[in-house]
Amino acid sequence: MSEIEKTLTLKDGNKMPLVGFGTYLLTDQETMDQSIKTAYDAGYRLFDTAQLYRNEDLLGQSFINLQIPRDEIFITSKVAEYSQGYDLTIASIDDSLKRLQTDHLDLLLVHWPIQTQFFDTWRALEQLKKDGKVKSIGVSNYQQVHLQLLATKAEEMPAVNQVELHPYLTNKPLVKFDEQEKIATQAWSPLGRGAVLDNPMIAKIAAHHSKSVAQVILRWEIQQGVAVIPKSKTPERIKENIDIFDFELTEDEMTMIDLLNKNQRTGNEPELVYELGKQY
Ligand SMILES: NC(=O)c1ccc[n+]([C@@H]2O[C@H](COP(=O)([O-])OP(=O)(O)OC[C@H]3O[C@@H](n4cnc5c(N)ncnc54)[C@H](OP(=O)(O)O)[C@@H]3O)[C@@H](O)[C@H]2O)c1
């Protein structure tokens, strides 16, 4: 069985865990504390939040409550549309750092591309990295065309592109483009927010490996080199979602899952958010 590394080395030399923990919709301290404790004990070291989730303060407080050493974890946050622009982005990250009770982020992403602040926001991220307030910079929900546009002015290109990706939205051309540009692809809604979990074909593959459908989906993602950040507030699922390093899908199984693609999004269409300047 081939060994899958549990971390990715980003183009800037920093290392990022392949499996992380999503925190969207964790909105009270007790649930956050319980979820982060279960996740940390199960081996998760990457924790994904965003200004938009309005839970950076809860996550920061959980790390303090649980006495988790800062240097053992990897924190990702994202600049919301309302914080975009050069000055606003810089100021908003100082606020994010205060809420998270830390002096740096491991990864800062532009949450969605928007045409009005497109280059200024990225310039702010480059500056924040130079200032040491963030270790790595990246984007989220960028299509190939957005990355190509960014390349016309960027000093440094993103290390990570976090996009919606699951068996019903395989995003193959984008994953390939990211790979060519040495940008790590990280899947959000890696379980399609539950939409993929009742697929009978994946259920058969799962039964064959004595694994759950969720584990097969997450394995299919990491086995193609895509990082994942599944979210759950259910202890058994949190543990299950990182227990994916002890089996391997065959090439045929990988292809069978690839073929389930139907370009079905659970979230917004990036092109429209770019035009509108906000999520809709
Ligand atoms: N960059 C972006 O624009 C963006 C957008 C959306 C999300 N994200 C990030 O990506 C993370 C994950 O995405 P997501 O939360 O939308 O969707 P997801 O991880 O695909 O799915 C989460 C849902 O699946 C359920 N679930 C989790 N593990 C399961 C398992 N093993 N078996 C059965 N059900 C399971 C969870 O239920 P319970 O919690 O009830 O267990 C929850 O309802 C978010 O938390 C957030 O950090 C980023």
Coordinates of C-alpha atoms and ligand atoms in Angstrom, one line a residue:
M1 CA 0.0 0.0 0.0
S2 CA 1.4 3.4 -1.0
E3 CA 2.0 5.8 1.9
I4 CA 0.2 9.1 1.7
E5 CA 2.0 12.0 3.4
K6 CA -0.1 13.6 6.1
T7 CA 1.1 17.0 5.2
L8 CA 1.6 19.0 1.9
T9 CA 4.6 21.2 1.3
L10 CA 3.3 24.4 -0.1
K11 CA 5.1 26.4 -2.8
D12 CA 6.4 28.8 -0.2
G13 CA 8.1 25.9 1.7
N14 CA 5.6 25.9 4.6
K15 CA 3.8 22.6 5.5
M16 CA 0.0 22.2 5.6
P17 CA -1.9 19.2 7.0
L18 CA -3.7 17.3 4.4
V19 CA -6.8 16.8 6.6
G20 CA -8.1 19.8 8.5
F21 CA -11.2 20.6 10.6
G22 CA -13.9 22.9 9.2
T23 CA -15.7 25.1 11.7
Y24 CA -18.5 26.7 9.7
L25 CA -21.8 26.7 11.7
L26 CA -20.0 26.1 15.0
T27 CA -21.5 29.1 16.8
D28 CA -21.5 28.5 20.5
Q29 CA -18.5 28.1 22.9
E30 CA -19.6 24.8 24.3
T31 CA -20.0 23.1 21.0
M32 CA -16.8 24.7 19.7
D33 CA -14.8 23.5 22.8
Q34 CA -16.2 19.9 22.5
S35 CA -15.6 19.7 18.8
I36 CA -12.1 21.1 18.9
K37 CA -11.2 18.8 21.8
T38 CA -12.5 15.7 19.9
A39 CA -10.7 16.9 16.7
Y40 CA -7.4 17.7 18.4
D41 CA -7.4 14.4 20.3
A42 CA -8.2 12.5 17.0
G43 CA -5.1 14.1 15.4
Y44 CA -6.5 17.2 13.5
R45 CA -4.0 20.1 13.6
L46 CA -5.5 22.4 10.9
F47 CA -8.5 24.5 11.9
D48 CA -10.4 26.4 9.3
T49 CA -12.4 29.6 10.2
A50 CA -13.3 32.8 8.4
Q51 CA -14.3 36.4 9.3
L52 CA -17.7 35.6 7.8
Y53 CA -18.3 32.6 10.1
R54 CA -18.3 35.0 13.1
N55 CA -16.6 32.3 15.2
E56 CA -12.9 33.3 15.2
D57 CA -13.3 34.4 18.8
L58 CA -14.9 31.1 19.8
L59 CA -12.1 29.1 18.1
G60 CA -9.4 31.3 19.7
Q61 CA -11.1 30.8 23.1
S62 CA -11.3 27.0 22.6
F63 CA -7.5 26.8 22.1
I64 CA -7.0 28.7 25.3
N65 CA -9.7 26.7 27.2
L66 CA -8.1 23.4 26.0
Q67 CA -4.5 24.6 26.6
I68 CA -3.5 23.7 23.0
P69 CA 0.0 25.0 22.3
R70 CA -0.1 27.5 19.4
D71 CA 3.0 26.0 17.7
E72 CA 1.2 22.6 17.4
I73 CA -1.7 23.9 15.3
F74 CA -2.3 25.5 11.9
I75 CA -4.9 28.2 11.8
T76 CA -6.6 29.3 8.5
S77 CA -8.8 32.4 8.3
K78 CA -10.3 34.3 5.3
V79 CA -10.9 37.9 4.4
A80 CA -14.6 38.5 4.0
E81 CA -16.0 40.5 1.1
Y82 CA -16.8 43.4 3.4
S83 CA -13.2 43.6 4.6
Q84 CA -11.7 43.6 1.1
G85 CA -9.5 46.5 -0.2
Y86 CA -5.9 47.3 0.9
D87 CA -6.4 49.3 4.1
L88 CA -9.5 47.4 5.2
T89 CA -7.9 44.0 4.8
I90 CA -4.8 45.0 6.8
A91 CA -7.0 46.4 9.6
S92 CA -9.4 43.5 9.5
I93 CA -6.6 41.0 10.0
D94 CA -5.5 42.8 13.2
D95 CA -9.0 42.3 14.4
S96 CA -9.0 38.6 13.3
L97 CA -5.7 38.0 15.2
K98 CA -7.2 39.7 18.4
R99 CA -10.3 37.5 18.1
L100 CA -8.2 34.4 17.6
Q101 CA -5.9 35.4 20.4
T102 CA -2.7 34.9 18.4
D103 CA 0.0 36.9 16.7
H104 CA -0.1 35.2 13.4
L105 CA -2.2 33.1 11.0
D106 CA -0.7 30.1 9.3
L107 CA -2.8 30.7 6.2
L108 CA -4.9 33.6 5.1
L109 CA -7.2 33.3 2.2
V110 CA -9.2 35.8 0.1
H111 CA -12.6 34.2 0.8
W112 CA -14.2 35.0 -2.7
P113 CA -12.8 36.9 -5.7
I114 CA -14.6 40.3 -6.2
Q115 CA -13.8 42.5 -9.1
T116 CA -13.8 45.9 -7.3
Q117 CA -11.0 45.1 -4.8
F118 CA -9.4 42.2 -6.7
F119 CA -5.7 43.4 -6.8
D120 CA -5.7 45.7 -3.7
T121 CA -6.8 42.9 -1.4
W122 CA -4.1 40.6 -2.8
R123 CA -1.5 43.3 -2.3
A124 CA -2.6 43.5 1.3
L125 CA -2.1 39.8 1.7
E126 CA 1.4 40.0 0.3
Q127 CA 2.2 42.8 2.8
L128 CA 0.7 40.9 5.7
K129 CA 3.0 38.0 4.8
K130 CA 6.1 40.3 4.7
D131 CA 5.0 41.7 8.1
G132 CA 5.0 38.2 9.5
K133 CA 1.3 38.4 10.5
V134 CA 0.5 35.4 8.2
K135 CA 2.8 32.6 7.2
S136 CA 1.2 31.6 3.9
I137 CA -1.2 33.4 1.6
G138 CA -3.8 31.9 -0.7
V139 CA -7.3 32.3 -2.2
S140 CA -10.6 30.6 -2.1
N141 CA -13.2 30.1 -4.8
Y142 CA -10.8 31.3 -7.6
Q143 CA -11.5 29.8 -11.0
Q144 CA -8.6 29.4 -13.5
V145 CA -9.5 32.8 -15.0
H146 CA -9.2 34.5 -11.6
L147 CA -5.8 33.0 -11.0
Q148 CA -4.6 34.0 -14.5
L149 CA -5.9 37.6 -13.9
L150 CA -4.1 37.7 -10.5
A151 CA -0.9 36.5 -12.1
T152 CA -0.8 39.7 -14.3
K153 CA 0.0 41.8 -11.1
A154 CA 0.9 39.5 -8.2
E155 CA 4.4 39.6 -6.8
E156 CA 3.7 36.2 -5.2
M157 CA 1.1 33.8 -6.4
P158 CA -1.3 31.9 -3.9
A159 CA 0.0 28.8 -2.2
V160 CA -3.5 27.4 -1.7
N161 CA -6.8 27.6 -3.6
Q162 CA -9.7 26.4 -1.4
V163 CA -12.7 25.5 -3.6
E164 CA -15.9 23.5 -3.4
L165 CA -15.0 20.0 -4.4
H166 CA -16.7 16.6 -3.9
P167 CA -17.9 13.7 -6.1
Y168 CA -20.7 15.7 -7.6
L169 CA -18.3 18.7 -8.3
T170 CA -15.0 17.1 -9.1
N171 CA -13.5 20.3 -10.5
K172 CA -10.9 18.3 -12.5
P173 CA -9.6 21.0 -14.9
L174 CA -9.1 23.5 -11.9
V175 CA -7.3 20.8 -9.9
K176 CA -5.0 20.2 -12.8
F177 CA -4.4 23.9 -13.4
D178 CA -3.6 24.4 -9.7
E179 CA -1.2 21.5 -9.9
Q180 CA 0.6 23.0 -12.9
E181 CA 1.0 26.3 -11.0
K182 CA 2.1 24.4 -7.8
I183 CA -1.0 25.7 -5.9
A184 CA -2.4 23.3 -3.4
T185 CA -6.1 22.6 -3.9
Q186 CA -8.1 22.3 -0.6
A187 CA -11.7 21.0 -0.8
W188 CA -14.4 22.8 1.1
S189 CA -17.7 20.9 1.6
P190 CA -15.6 17.8 0.8
L191 CA -18.7 15.7 1.7
G192 CA -21.0 17.9 -0.4
R193 CA -22.6 19.0 2.9
G194 CA -24.1 15.6 3.0
A195 CA -25.5 15.6 -0.5
V196 CA -23.2 12.8 -1.7
L197 CA -23.5 10.5 1.4
D198 CA -26.4 8.4 0.1
N199 CA -24.7 7.6 -3.2
P200 CA -25.2 3.8 -3.7
M201 CA -22.1 3.3 -5.8
I202 CA -19.8 4.9 -3.2
A203 CA -21.7 2.8 -0.5
K204 CA -20.6 -0.4 -2.4
I205 CA -17.0 0.7 -2.5
A206 CA -17.2 1.6 1.2
A207 CA -18.7 -1.8 2.1
H208 CA -15.8 -3.5 0.2
H209 CA -13.2 -1.6 2.3
S210 CA -15.2 -1.8 5.5
K211 CA -15.2 2.0 5.7
S212 CA -18.0 4.6 5.7
V213 CA -19.1 6.5 2.6
A214 CA -17.7 9.7 4.1
Q215 CA -14.3 8.0 4.6
V216 CA -14.3 6.8 1.0
I217 CA -15.1 10.3 -0.3
L218 CA -12.4 11.9 1.8
R219 CA -9.9 9.2 0.8
W220 CA -10.8 9.8 -2.9
E221 CA -9.9 13.5 -2.3
I222 CA -6.6 13.1 -0.5
Q223 CA -5.5 10.3 -2.8
Q224 CA -5.6 12.7 -5.7
G225 CA -3.5 15.2 -3.7
V226 CA -6.4 17.4 -2.7
A227 CA -6.4 18.6 1.0
V228 CA -9.8 18.4 2.9
I229 CA -11.5 20.3 5.7
P230 CA -14.6 18.3 6.6
K231 CA -16.8 19.8 9.3
S232 CA -18.8 17.9 12.0
K233 CA -20.0 18.6 15.4
T234 CA -20.6 14.8 16.0
P235 CA -17.7 13.2 17.9
E236 CA -17.9 9.8 16.1
R237 CA -17.9 11.6 12.7
I238 CA -15.1 13.9 13.6
K239 CA -12.9 10.8 14.4
E240 CA -14.1 8.9 11.4
N241 CA -13.2 11.7 9.0
I242 CA -9.5 11.7 9.8
D243 CA -9.3 7.9 10.0
I244 CA -8.6 7.6 6.3
F245 CA -4.9 6.7 6.1
D246 CA -5.2 2.9 6.5
F247 CA -6.8 1.9 3.2
E248 CA -6.3 2.7 -0.5
L249 CA -8.8 3.0 -3.4
T250 CA -7.9 1.2 -6.6
E251 CA -7.5 3.2 -9.8
D252 CA -10.8 1.8 -11.0
E253 CA -12.5 2.9 -7.8
M254 CA -11.0 6.4 -8.2
T255 CA -12.3 6.6 -11.8
M256 CA -15.8 5.4 -10.8
I257 CA -16.0 8.2 -8.3
D258 CA -14.6 10.7 -10.8
L259 CA -17.4 9.8 -13.2
L260 CA -20.1 10.9 -10.7
N261 CA -19.4 14.5 -11.5
K262 CA -22.4 16.6 -12.4
N263 CA -21.0 20.1 -11.7
Q264 CA -23.5 20.3 -8.8
R265 CA -22.7 23.2 -6.4
T266 CA -23.9 23.5 -2.8
G267 CA -22.5 27.0 -2.6
N268 CA -22.3 30.1 -4.8
E269 CA -21.0 30.4 -8.3
P270 CA -17.6 32.2 -8.2
E271 CA -18.1 34.0 -11.5
L272 CA -21.3 35.6 -10.1
V273 CA -19.8 36.6 -6.8
Y274 CA -16.9 38.2 -8.7
E275 CA -19.4 40.3 -10.7
L276 CA -21.7 41.1 -7.8
G277 CA -19.0 41.9 -5.2
K278 CA -20.6 39.7 -2.6
Q279 CA -22.2 36.2 -2.0
Y280 CA -25.9 36.1 -3.0
Ligands
LIG1 N1 -14.1 28.8 1.4 C1 -15.4 28.8 1.3 O1 -16.0 29.5 0.6 C2 -16.1 27.8 2.2 C3 -17.4 27.5 2.0 C4 -18.1 26.6 2.8 C5 -17.3 25.9 3.7 N2 -16.0 26.1 3.9 C6 -15.2 25.4 4.9 O2 -15.3 24.0 4.7 C7 -15.7 23.3 5.8 C8 -16.5 22.0 5.4 O3 -17.6 22.3 4.5 P1 -19.1 22.2 5.0 O4 -19.2 22.4 6.4 O5 -19.9 23.1 4.1 O6 -19.5 20.8 4.5 P2 -19.0 19.2 4.6 O7 -17.8 19.1 5.5 O8 -19.0 18.7 3.3 O9 -20.3 18.6 5.4 C9 -20.7 18.9 6.7 C10 -22.0 18.2 7.0 O10 -21.8 16.8 6.8 C11 -22.1 16.2 8.1 N3 -21.0 15.2 8.3 C12 -19.7 15.4 8.5 N4 -19.1 14.2 8.6 C13 -20.0 13.2 8.4 C14 -19.9 11.8 8.4 N5 -18.7 11.2 8.6 N6 -21.0 11.1 8.1 C15 -22.2 11.7 7.9 N7 -22.3 13.1 7.9 C16 -21.2 13.8 8.2 C17 -22.1 17.2 9.1 O11 -23.0 17.0 10.1 P3 -22.8 17.2 11.7 O12 -22.0 18.4 11.9 O13 -24.2 17.3 12.2 O14 -22.1 15.9 12.2 C18 -22.5 18.5 8.3 O15 -23.9 18.5 8.2 C19 -16.6 24.3 6.5 O16 -16.8 24.0 7.9 C20 -15.7 25.6 6.4 O17 -14.6 25.6 7.3 C21 -15.4 27.1 3.1

